[in-house]
Amino acid sequence: MTTWLTEAQQAEWRAFLSLIVLLPEQFGRDLYSSQGLTMSDYEILVRLSEAPDRSMRMSDLADRTLASRSRLTHQIDRMVTAGLVERAQCPVDKRGFLAVMTAAGWKKLVAAAPAHVESVREHIVDVLTDEEFATLGQLSRKLLAALDPEAHAAVQSLVACDPAASVKH
Amino acid sequence: MTTWLTEAQQAEWRAFLSLIVLLPEQFGRDLYSSQGLTMSDYEILVRLSEAPDRSMRMSDLADRTLASRSRLTHQIDRMVTAGLVERAQCPVDKRGFLAVMTAAGWKKLVAAAPAHVESVREHIVDVLTDEEFATLGQLSRKLLAALDPEAHAAVQSLVACDPAASVKH
DNA sequence: GAAGATTGAGGAATCAATCTTA
DNA sequence: TAAGATTGATTCCTCAATCTTC
């Protein structure tokens, strides 16, 4: 038999659910209105910008960006059309393909990063105290570890997840 | 000039971002595999189940479920096709329409609720301590208030957001 | 003119099936 | 046979435009 949530639990859950629905939409709108990029586009540009030769195997990129392979294929199709990335054959494995960031892709990322960071500040970092923000990170890691150990590991091993480290001057 | 995030901030942000991307996907899969409902379907059934006569004006329903009007129209189209809801003319305003839950919609909700509550428990409630869960709710409300005052107000005025209160006989 | 709601076009996500190389 | 990647079909979301009633 199911154990229902208490009213208090329902209220906490409801607030959290609204947040995780609305936040991605907000970040998506902010990013799209400033540079015409989706969050997925941005995420991929960030990952490529951090990789050697600004290129990555499709499957690695899919794992890193938490996307399915099929989703990434469609995604890269669109980005190729937009001139942000190119495909190249993998030199060591003929089954494999590389996604390579173009100069235009790099320029786009550099143009988009400041507004995106501002958006993160505006909606998250500046709204909370430093301590609250750290707590949010803690709780997120705990939930992420239970939800998807691989995603958690990916986050843990993270050095620079924001393009700031490479983009700034 | 943009102030970048520190590395520590980036790590917190990254964990949180991964979480808010993966969680809705997980809940969506859980719900869909158990009863063939999307999160949007479920949300609408819950709202209607709590409303007088199990019916609501389209615009009210859109506001409550944080959906655009156009999105809700398409959504209700699909649910009418699936037999979960019906449309009716609003008696007091000829511009308005009501979405009315059908008996089949009610049955579907009752069938879906236990698994969904279990899913919320499994991925959130049971992973955290009571105190952590309460903190998550607190932080969510604070962020929600800054992000979207109306959504925050909707959550605050909430009594029963889970069908538990009405579904459990 | 503004509010309630719908429409249709286009973009993006998922799933199962497919193709190629290891 | 399994792994890397793509494809096509379907579903869902967004946006701008439209229609009706207030």
Short mmCIF file of C-alpha atoms (C1' of nucleotides) in Angstrom, two decimals:
data_model
loop_
_atom_site.label_atom_id
_atom_site.label_comp_id
_atom_site.label_asym_id
_atom_site.label_seq_id
_atom_site.Cartn_x
_atom_site.Cartn_y
_atom_site.Cartn_z
CA MET A 1 0.00 0.00 0.00
CA THR A 2 1.14 3.46 -0.82
CA THR A 3 2.22 5.89 1.83
CA TRP A 4 1.04 9.31 0.78
CA LEU A 5 2.97 12.48 1.36
CA THR A 6 1.99 14.68 4.27
CA GLU A 7 0.60 18.12 3.47
CA ALA A 8 3.86 19.73 4.49
CA GLN A 9 5.77 17.35 2.25
CA GLN A 10 3.40 18.08 -0.60
CA ALA A 11 4.03 21.79 -0.25
CA GLU A 12 7.82 21.35 -0.31
CA TRP A 13 7.56 19.02 -3.25
CA ARG A 14 5.27 21.36 -5.13
CA ALA A 15 7.60 24.31 -4.74
CA PHE A 16 10.54 22.25 -5.90
CA LEU A 17 8.63 20.86 -8.86
CA SER A 18 7.53 24.30 -10.01
CA LEU A 19 11.10 25.46 -9.74
CA ILE A 20 12.62 22.68 -11.80
CA VAL A 21 10.00 23.20 -14.47
CA LEU A 22 10.27 26.99 -14.64
CA LEU A 23 14.01 27.47 -14.28
CA PRO A 24 15.12 25.65 -17.41
CA GLU A 25 12.45 27.51 -19.37
CA GLN A 26 13.72 30.82 -18.02
CA PHE A 27 17.36 30.10 -18.80
CA GLY A 28 16.34 28.89 -22.23
CA ARG A 29 14.45 32.08 -22.99
CA ASP A 30 17.26 34.31 -21.70
CA LEU A 31 19.84 32.54 -23.79
CA TYR A 32 17.70 32.33 -26.89
CA SER A 33 16.73 35.98 -26.85
CA SER A 34 20.32 37.12 -26.46
CA GLN A 35 22.06 34.93 -29.04
CA GLY A 36 19.54 32.58 -30.60
CA LEU A 37 21.04 29.57 -28.83
CA THR A 38 19.19 26.84 -26.99
CA MET A 39 20.54 25.51 -23.69
CA SER A 40 21.58 22.37 -25.53
CA ASP A 41 23.49 24.38 -28.11
CA TYR A 42 25.22 26.30 -25.36
CA GLU A 43 26.06 23.22 -23.36
CA ILE A 44 27.66 21.57 -26.35
CA LEU A 45 29.67 24.66 -27.26
CA VAL A 46 30.95 24.83 -23.68
CA ARG A 47 32.02 21.19 -23.69
CA LEU A 48 33.75 21.49 -27.04
CA SER A 49 35.49 24.68 -25.96
CA GLU A 50 37.08 22.78 -23.09
CA ALA A 51 38.15 19.77 -25.13
CA PRO A 52 41.50 19.25 -26.89
CA ASP A 53 41.27 20.64 -30.43
CA ARG A 54 37.79 21.78 -29.50
CA SER A 55 36.51 18.44 -30.69
CA MET A 56 34.95 15.37 -29.12
CA ARG A 57 33.65 11.96 -30.06
CA MET A 58 29.88 11.91 -30.46
CA SER A 59 29.42 9.29 -27.76
CA ASP A 60 31.66 11.13 -25.28
CA LEU A 61 29.82 14.34 -25.96
CA ALA A 62 26.48 12.60 -25.48
CA ASP A 63 27.60 11.21 -22.13
CA ARG A 64 28.95 14.54 -20.93
CA THR A 65 25.92 16.53 -21.90
CA LEU A 66 23.50 13.95 -20.49
CA ALA A 67 21.90 13.50 -23.89
CA SER A 68 20.91 10.32 -25.67
CA ARG A 69 22.91 9.44 -28.76
CA SER A 70 19.99 9.98 -31.02
CA ARG A 71 19.26 13.34 -29.49
CA LEU A 72 22.85 14.40 -29.93
CA THR A 73 22.85 13.35 -33.57
CA HIS A 74 19.81 15.52 -34.31
CA GLN A 75 21.29 18.31 -32.24
CA ILE A 76 24.61 18.26 -34.07
CA ASP A 77 22.74 18.16 -37.39
CA ARG A 78 21.14 21.46 -36.49
CA MET A 79 24.39 22.97 -35.27
CA VAL A 80 26.16 21.92 -38.46
CA THR A 81 23.43 23.64 -40.45
CA ALA A 82 23.90 26.72 -38.27
CA GLY A 83 27.66 26.61 -38.91
CA LEU A 84 28.58 26.21 -35.25
CA VAL A 85 30.23 22.78 -35.54
CA GLU A 86 31.48 20.37 -38.17
CA ARG A 87 31.71 16.60 -38.30
CA ALA A 88 34.95 14.73 -38.89
CA GLN A 89 35.82 11.05 -39.13
CA CYS A 90 37.50 9.67 -36.06
CA PRO A 91 41.08 8.77 -36.98
CA VAL A 92 41.38 5.76 -34.66
CA ASP A 93 37.96 4.12 -35.03
CA LYS A 94 36.11 4.11 -38.31
CA ARG A 95 32.80 3.73 -36.54
CA GLY A 96 33.34 6.99 -34.74
CA PHE A 97 32.73 10.60 -35.60
CA LEU A 98 33.97 13.82 -34.08
CA ALA A 99 32.07 17.00 -33.50
CA VAL A 100 34.45 19.91 -34.07
CA MET A 101 33.74 23.46 -33.04
CA THR A 102 34.09 26.00 -35.84
CA ALA A 103 35.47 29.52 -35.53
CA ALA A 104 31.91 30.76 -35.80
CA GLY A 105 30.92 28.44 -32.97
CA TRP A 106 33.66 29.85 -30.79
CA LYS A 107 32.63 33.41 -31.55
CA LYS A 108 29.05 32.56 -30.73
CA LEU A 109 30.03 31.08 -27.39
CA VAL A 110 32.14 34.07 -26.47
CA ALA A 111 29.24 36.33 -27.38
CA ALA A 112 26.72 34.31 -25.41
CA ALA A 113 28.64 33.57 -22.22
CA PRO A 114 28.38 36.93 -20.42
CA ALA A 115 24.61 37.14 -20.70
CA HIS A 116 24.23 33.55 -19.62
CA VAL A 117 26.41 33.99 -16.56
CA GLU A 118 24.41 37.10 -15.75
CA SER A 119 21.26 35.08 -16.04
CA VAL A 120 22.58 32.45 -13.63
CA ARG A 121 23.55 35.20 -11.22
CA GLU A 122 20.25 36.98 -11.48
CA HIS A 123 18.04 33.96 -10.93
CA ILE A 124 20.17 31.89 -8.58
CA VAL A 125 23.45 33.14 -7.18
CA ASP A 126 22.34 36.63 -6.24
CA VAL A 127 19.02 35.47 -4.85
CA LEU A 128 20.62 33.24 -2.24
CA THR A 129 23.21 33.88 0.44
CA ASP A 130 26.57 32.19 -0.11
CA GLU A 131 25.66 29.62 2.48
CA GLU A 132 22.28 28.88 0.92
CA PHE A 133 23.87 28.55 -2.48
CA ALA A 134 26.40 26.08 -1.10
CA THR A 135 23.59 24.14 0.56
CA LEU A 136 21.69 24.00 -2.72
CA GLY A 137 24.78 22.53 -4.34
CA GLN A 138 25.14 19.97 -1.57
CA LEU A 139 21.55 18.82 -1.80
CA SER A 140 21.77 18.73 -5.59
CA ARG A 141 24.81 16.48 -5.47
CA LYS A 142 23.12 14.15 -3.03
CA LEU A 143 20.00 13.86 -5.15
CA LEU A 144 22.03 13.53 -8.32
CA ALA A 145 24.11 10.72 -6.84
CA ALA A 146 20.94 8.77 -6.08
CA LEU A 147 19.31 9.59 -9.39
CA ASP A 148 22.16 9.00 -11.79
CA PRO A 149 25.57 7.94 -10.46
CA GLU A 150 27.23 8.66 -13.79
CA ALA A 151 25.95 12.20 -13.95
CA HIS A 152 27.08 12.68 -10.38
CA ALA A 153 30.54 11.39 -11.20
CA ALA A 154 30.69 13.71 -14.20
CA VAL A 155 29.85 16.68 -12.02
CA GLN A 156 32.31 15.66 -9.34
CA SER A 157 35.18 15.43 -11.77
CA LEU A 158 34.34 18.83 -13.12
CA VAL A 159 36.99 21.49 -13.21
CA ALA A 160 35.63 24.25 -15.39
CA CYS A 161 31.99 23.87 -16.31
CA ASP A 162 31.47 27.43 -17.28
CA PRO A 163 33.30 28.84 -20.28
CA ALA A 164 34.61 31.60 -18.06
CA ALA A 165 37.94 29.90 -17.51
CA SER A 166 38.71 29.74 -21.21
CA VAL A 167 36.58 32.55 -22.57
CA LYS A 168 37.72 35.34 -20.33
CA HIS A 169 40.20 37.34 -22.26
CA MET B 1 32.03 43.83 -17.47
CA THR B 2 30.85 40.43 -16.48
CA THR B 3 31.78 38.91 -13.17
CA TRP B 4 32.39 35.23 -13.75
CA LEU B 5 31.50 32.53 -11.31
CA THR B 6 34.20 31.10 -9.09
CA GLU B 7 35.14 27.47 -9.61
CA ALA B 8 33.29 26.50 -6.48
CA GLN B 9 30.21 28.34 -7.65
CA GLN B 10 30.49 26.66 -11.03
CA ALA B 11 30.52 23.25 -9.38
CA GLU B 12 27.41 24.02 -7.32
CA TRP B 13 25.67 25.44 -10.32
CA ARG B 14 26.60 22.48 -12.45
CA ALA B 15 25.23 19.96 -9.99
CA PHE B 16 22.01 21.89 -9.70
CA LEU B 17 21.66 22.27 -13.46
CA SER B 18 22.17 18.56 -14.04
CA LEU B 19 19.58 17.83 -11.42
CA ILE B 20 16.88 20.08 -12.84
CA VAL B 21 17.44 18.64 -16.28
CA LEU B 22 17.46 14.98 -15.24
CA LEU B 23 14.73 14.97 -12.62
CA PRO B 24 11.81 15.98 -14.83
CA GLU B 25 12.96 13.42 -17.39
CA GLN B 26 13.03 10.72 -14.73
CA PHE B 27 9.59 11.54 -13.36
CA GLY B 28 8.27 11.70 -16.89
CA ARG B 29 9.61 8.25 -17.73
CA ASP B 30 8.34 6.72 -14.49
CA LEU B 31 4.86 8.10 -15.00
CA TYR B 32 4.71 7.27 -18.69
CA SER B 33 5.86 3.70 -18.27
CA SER B 34 3.32 3.03 -15.53
CA GLN B 35 0.19 4.60 -17.02
CA GLY B 36 1.07 6.20 -20.34
CA LEU B 37 0.65 9.70 -18.91
CA THR B 38 2.98 12.64 -19.35
CA MET B 39 3.74 14.92 -16.42
CA SER B 40 1.52 17.54 -18.04
CA ASP B 41 -1.36 15.07 -18.32
CA TYR B 42 -0.94 14.14 -14.69
CA GLU B 43 -0.69 17.71 -13.50
CA ILE B 44 -3.91 18.63 -15.27
CA LEU B 45 -5.76 15.62 -13.92
CA VAL B 46 -4.63 16.54 -10.40
CA ARG B 47 -5.83 20.12 -10.76
CA LEU B 48 -9.17 19.10 -12.18
CA SER B 49 -9.64 16.50 -9.47
CA GLU B 50 -9.36 19.24 -6.86
CA ALA B 51 -11.69 21.68 -8.59
CA PRO B 52 -15.44 22.00 -8.04
CA ASP B 53 -17.27 19.71 -10.47
CA ARG B 54 -13.85 18.52 -11.54
CA SER B 55 -13.82 21.29 -14.12
CA MET B 56 -11.91 24.51 -14.69
CA ARG B 57 -11.77 27.41 -17.11
CA MET B 58 -9.01 26.99 -19.67
CA SER B 59 -7.25 30.17 -18.62
CA ASP B 60 -7.37 29.31 -14.92
CA LEU B 61 -6.04 25.88 -15.65
CA ALA B 62 -3.25 27.35 -17.75
CA ASP B 63 -2.26 29.70 -14.93
CA ARG B 64 -2.32 26.95 -12.31
CA THR B 65 -0.31 24.50 -14.33
CA LEU B 66 2.23 27.11 -15.42
CA ALA B 67 1.43 26.47 -19.06
CA SER B 68 0.88 28.94 -21.88
CA ARG B 69 -2.66 29.14 -23.23
CA SER B 70 -1.65 27.72 -26.54
CA ARG B 71 0.16 24.87 -24.91
CA LEU B 72 -2.85 24.07 -22.78
CA THR B 73 -5.16 24.10 -25.80
CA HIS B 74 -2.98 21.53 -27.59
CA GLN B 75 -2.63 19.57 -24.38
CA ILE B 76 -6.39 19.42 -23.80
CA ASP B 77 -6.89 18.46 -27.45
CA ARG B 78 -4.77 15.38 -26.85
CA MET B 79 -6.49 14.57 -23.57
CA VAL B 80 -9.91 14.87 -25.20
CA THR B 81 -8.76 12.44 -27.87
CA ALA B 82 -7.54 10.12 -25.11
CA GLY B 83 -10.93 10.42 -23.39
CA LEU B 84 -9.51 11.87 -20.18
CA VAL B 85 -11.31 15.23 -20.35
CA GLU B 86 -14.13 16.94 -22.23
CA ARG B 87 -14.73 20.54 -23.20
CA ALA B 88 -17.83 22.50 -22.22
CA GLN B 89 -19.00 26.05 -22.85
CA CYS B 90 -18.61 28.36 -19.92
CA PRO B 91 -22.10 29.32 -18.70
CA VAL B 92 -21.19 32.85 -17.58
CA ASP B 93 -18.86 34.00 -20.34
CA LYS B 94 -19.37 32.96 -23.92
CA ARG B 95 -15.69 33.48 -24.67
CA GLY B 96 -14.74 30.89 -22.13
CA PHE B 97 -14.47 27.12 -22.18
CA LEU B 98 -14.25 24.58 -19.43
CA ALA B 99 -12.10 21.50 -19.28
CA VAL B 100 -14.07 18.79 -17.49
CA MET B 101 -12.57 15.59 -16.18
CA THR B 102 -14.29 12.43 -17.40
CA ALA B 103 -14.87 9.27 -15.38
CA ALA B 104 -12.08 7.68 -17.38
CA GLY B 105 -9.81 10.58 -16.47
CA TRP B 106 -10.57 10.07 -12.81
CA LYS B 107 -9.89 6.37 -13.02
CA LYS B 108 -6.63 7.05 -14.77
CA LEU B 109 -5.53 9.47 -12.07
CA VAL B 110 -6.40 7.04 -9.30
CA ALA B 111 -4.43 4.36 -11.11
CA ALA B 112 -1.44 6.60 -11.67
CA ALA B 113 -1.14 8.31 -8.31
CA PRO B 114 0.45 5.56 -6.20
CA ALA B 115 3.31 4.94 -8.61
CA HIS B 116 3.95 8.64 -8.98
CA VAL B 117 4.05 9.21 -5.24
CA GLU B 118 6.40 6.27 -4.98
CA SER B 119 8.58 7.85 -7.62
CA VAL B 120 8.71 11.13 -5.71
CA ARG B 121 9.61 9.22 -2.57
CA GLU B 122 12.26 7.15 -4.24
CA HIS B 123 14.08 9.99 -5.95
CA ILE B 124 13.59 12.80 -3.46
CA VAL B 125 11.90 12.28 -0.12
CA ASP B 126 13.66 9.08 0.88
CA VAL B 127 17.04 10.26 -0.34
CA LEU B 128 17.12 13.25 1.98
CA THR B 129 16.67 13.59 5.71
CA ASP B 130 13.51 15.37 6.85
CA GLU B 131 15.56 18.44 7.59
CA GLU B 132 17.26 18.41 4.21
CA PHE B 133 13.94 17.98 2.46
CA ALA B 134 12.51 20.95 4.35
CA THR B 135 15.57 23.00 3.42
CA LEU B 136 15.13 22.08 -0.22
CA GLY B 137 11.56 23.33 -0.03
CA GLN B 138 12.69 26.56 1.62
CA LEU B 139 15.31 27.28 -1.00
CA SER B 140 12.89 26.38 -3.77
CA ARG B 141 10.32 28.83 -2.49
CA LYS B 142 12.92 31.57 -2.24
CA LEU B 143 14.13 31.00 -5.79
CA LEU B 144 10.60 30.65 -7.08
CA ALA B 145 9.56 33.93 -5.48
CA ALA B 146 12.37 35.73 -7.30
CA LEU B 147 11.77 33.90 -10.56
CA ASP B 148 8.02 34.10 -10.85
CA PRO B 149 5.99 35.77 -8.10
CA GLU B 150 2.75 34.35 -9.45
CA ALA B 151 4.00 30.79 -9.39
CA HIS B 152 5.25 31.38 -5.89
CA ALA B 153 1.87 32.70 -4.80
CA ALA B 154 0.19 29.69 -6.38
CA VAL B 155 2.42 27.35 -4.44
CA GLN B 156 1.94 29.26 -1.20
CA SER B 157 -1.82 29.09 -1.43
CA LEU B 158 -1.64 25.41 -2.04
CA VAL B 159 -3.55 23.06 0.20
CA ALA B 160 -3.52 19.71 -1.55
CA CYS B 161 -1.26 19.50 -4.55
CA ASP B 162 -1.07 15.76 -4.60
CA PRO B 163 -4.19 13.77 -5.40
CA ALA B 164 -3.63 11.85 -2.19
CA ALA B 165 -6.03 13.99 -0.21
CA SER B 166 -8.90 13.33 -2.56
CA VAL B 167 -7.87 9.99 -4.01
CA LYS B 168 -7.42 8.16 -0.76
CA HIS B 169 -10.92 7.33 0.28
"C1'" DG C 1 -9.30 47.70 -28.07
"C1'" DA C 2 -8.54 43.81 -24.68
"C1'" DA C 3 -9.37 39.07 -22.99
"C1'" DG C 4 -10.34 34.04 -23.79
"C1'" DA C 5 -9.11 30.58 -26.58
"C1'" DT C 6 -7.69 28.26 -30.85
"C1'" DT C 7 -4.88 27.38 -35.04
"C1'" DG C 8 -0.98 26.08 -37.88
"C1'" DA C 9 3.82 26.05 -38.83
"C1'" DG C 10 8.23 24.89 -37.36
"C1'" DG C 11 11.62 23.29 -33.84
"C1'" DA C 12 13.09 19.89 -30.74
"C1'" DA C 13 12.76 15.28 -27.86
"C1'" DT C 14 11.91 10.29 -27.68
"C1'" DC C 15 11.76 5.58 -29.20
"C1'" DA C 16 12.55 1.75 -31.95
"C1'" DA C 17 14.77 0.25 -36.00
"C1'" DT C 18 18.79 0.38 -38.99
"C1'" DC C 19 23.51 0.56 -40.78
"C1'" DT C 20 28.45 0.11 -40.35
"C1'" DT C 21 32.64 -1.27 -38.25
"C1'" DA C 22 35.06 -3.64 -34.18
"C1'" DT D 1 27.58 -10.04 -31.16
"C1'" DA D 2 28.30 -5.54 -29.47
"C1'" DA D 3 29.43 -0.54 -30.01
"C1'" DG D 4 29.12 3.95 -32.50
"C1'" DA D 5 26.12 6.60 -34.77
"C1'" DT D 6 22.21 7.77 -37.65
"C1'" DT D 7 17.33 7.71 -39.32
"C1'" DG D 8 12.36 8.21 -39.40
"C1'" DA D 9 8.04 8.46 -37.09
"C1'" DT D 10 5.67 10.47 -33.57
"C1'" DT D 11 4.75 13.53 -29.90
"C1'" DC D 12 5.05 17.78 -27.75
"C1'" DC D 13 6.32 22.77 -27.28
"C1'" DT D 14 6.74 27.58 -28.93
"C1'" DC D 15 5.60 31.42 -31.48
"C1'" DA D 16 2.92 34.46 -34.16
"C1'" DA D 17 -1.46 35.08 -36.19
"C1'" DT D 18 -6.43 34.61 -35.91
"C1'" DC D 19 -11.24 34.49 -34.30
"C1'" DT D 20 -14.87 35.51 -31.07
"C1'" DT D 21 -16.84 37.82 -27.35
"C1'" DC D 22 -16.37 41.35 -23.70
#
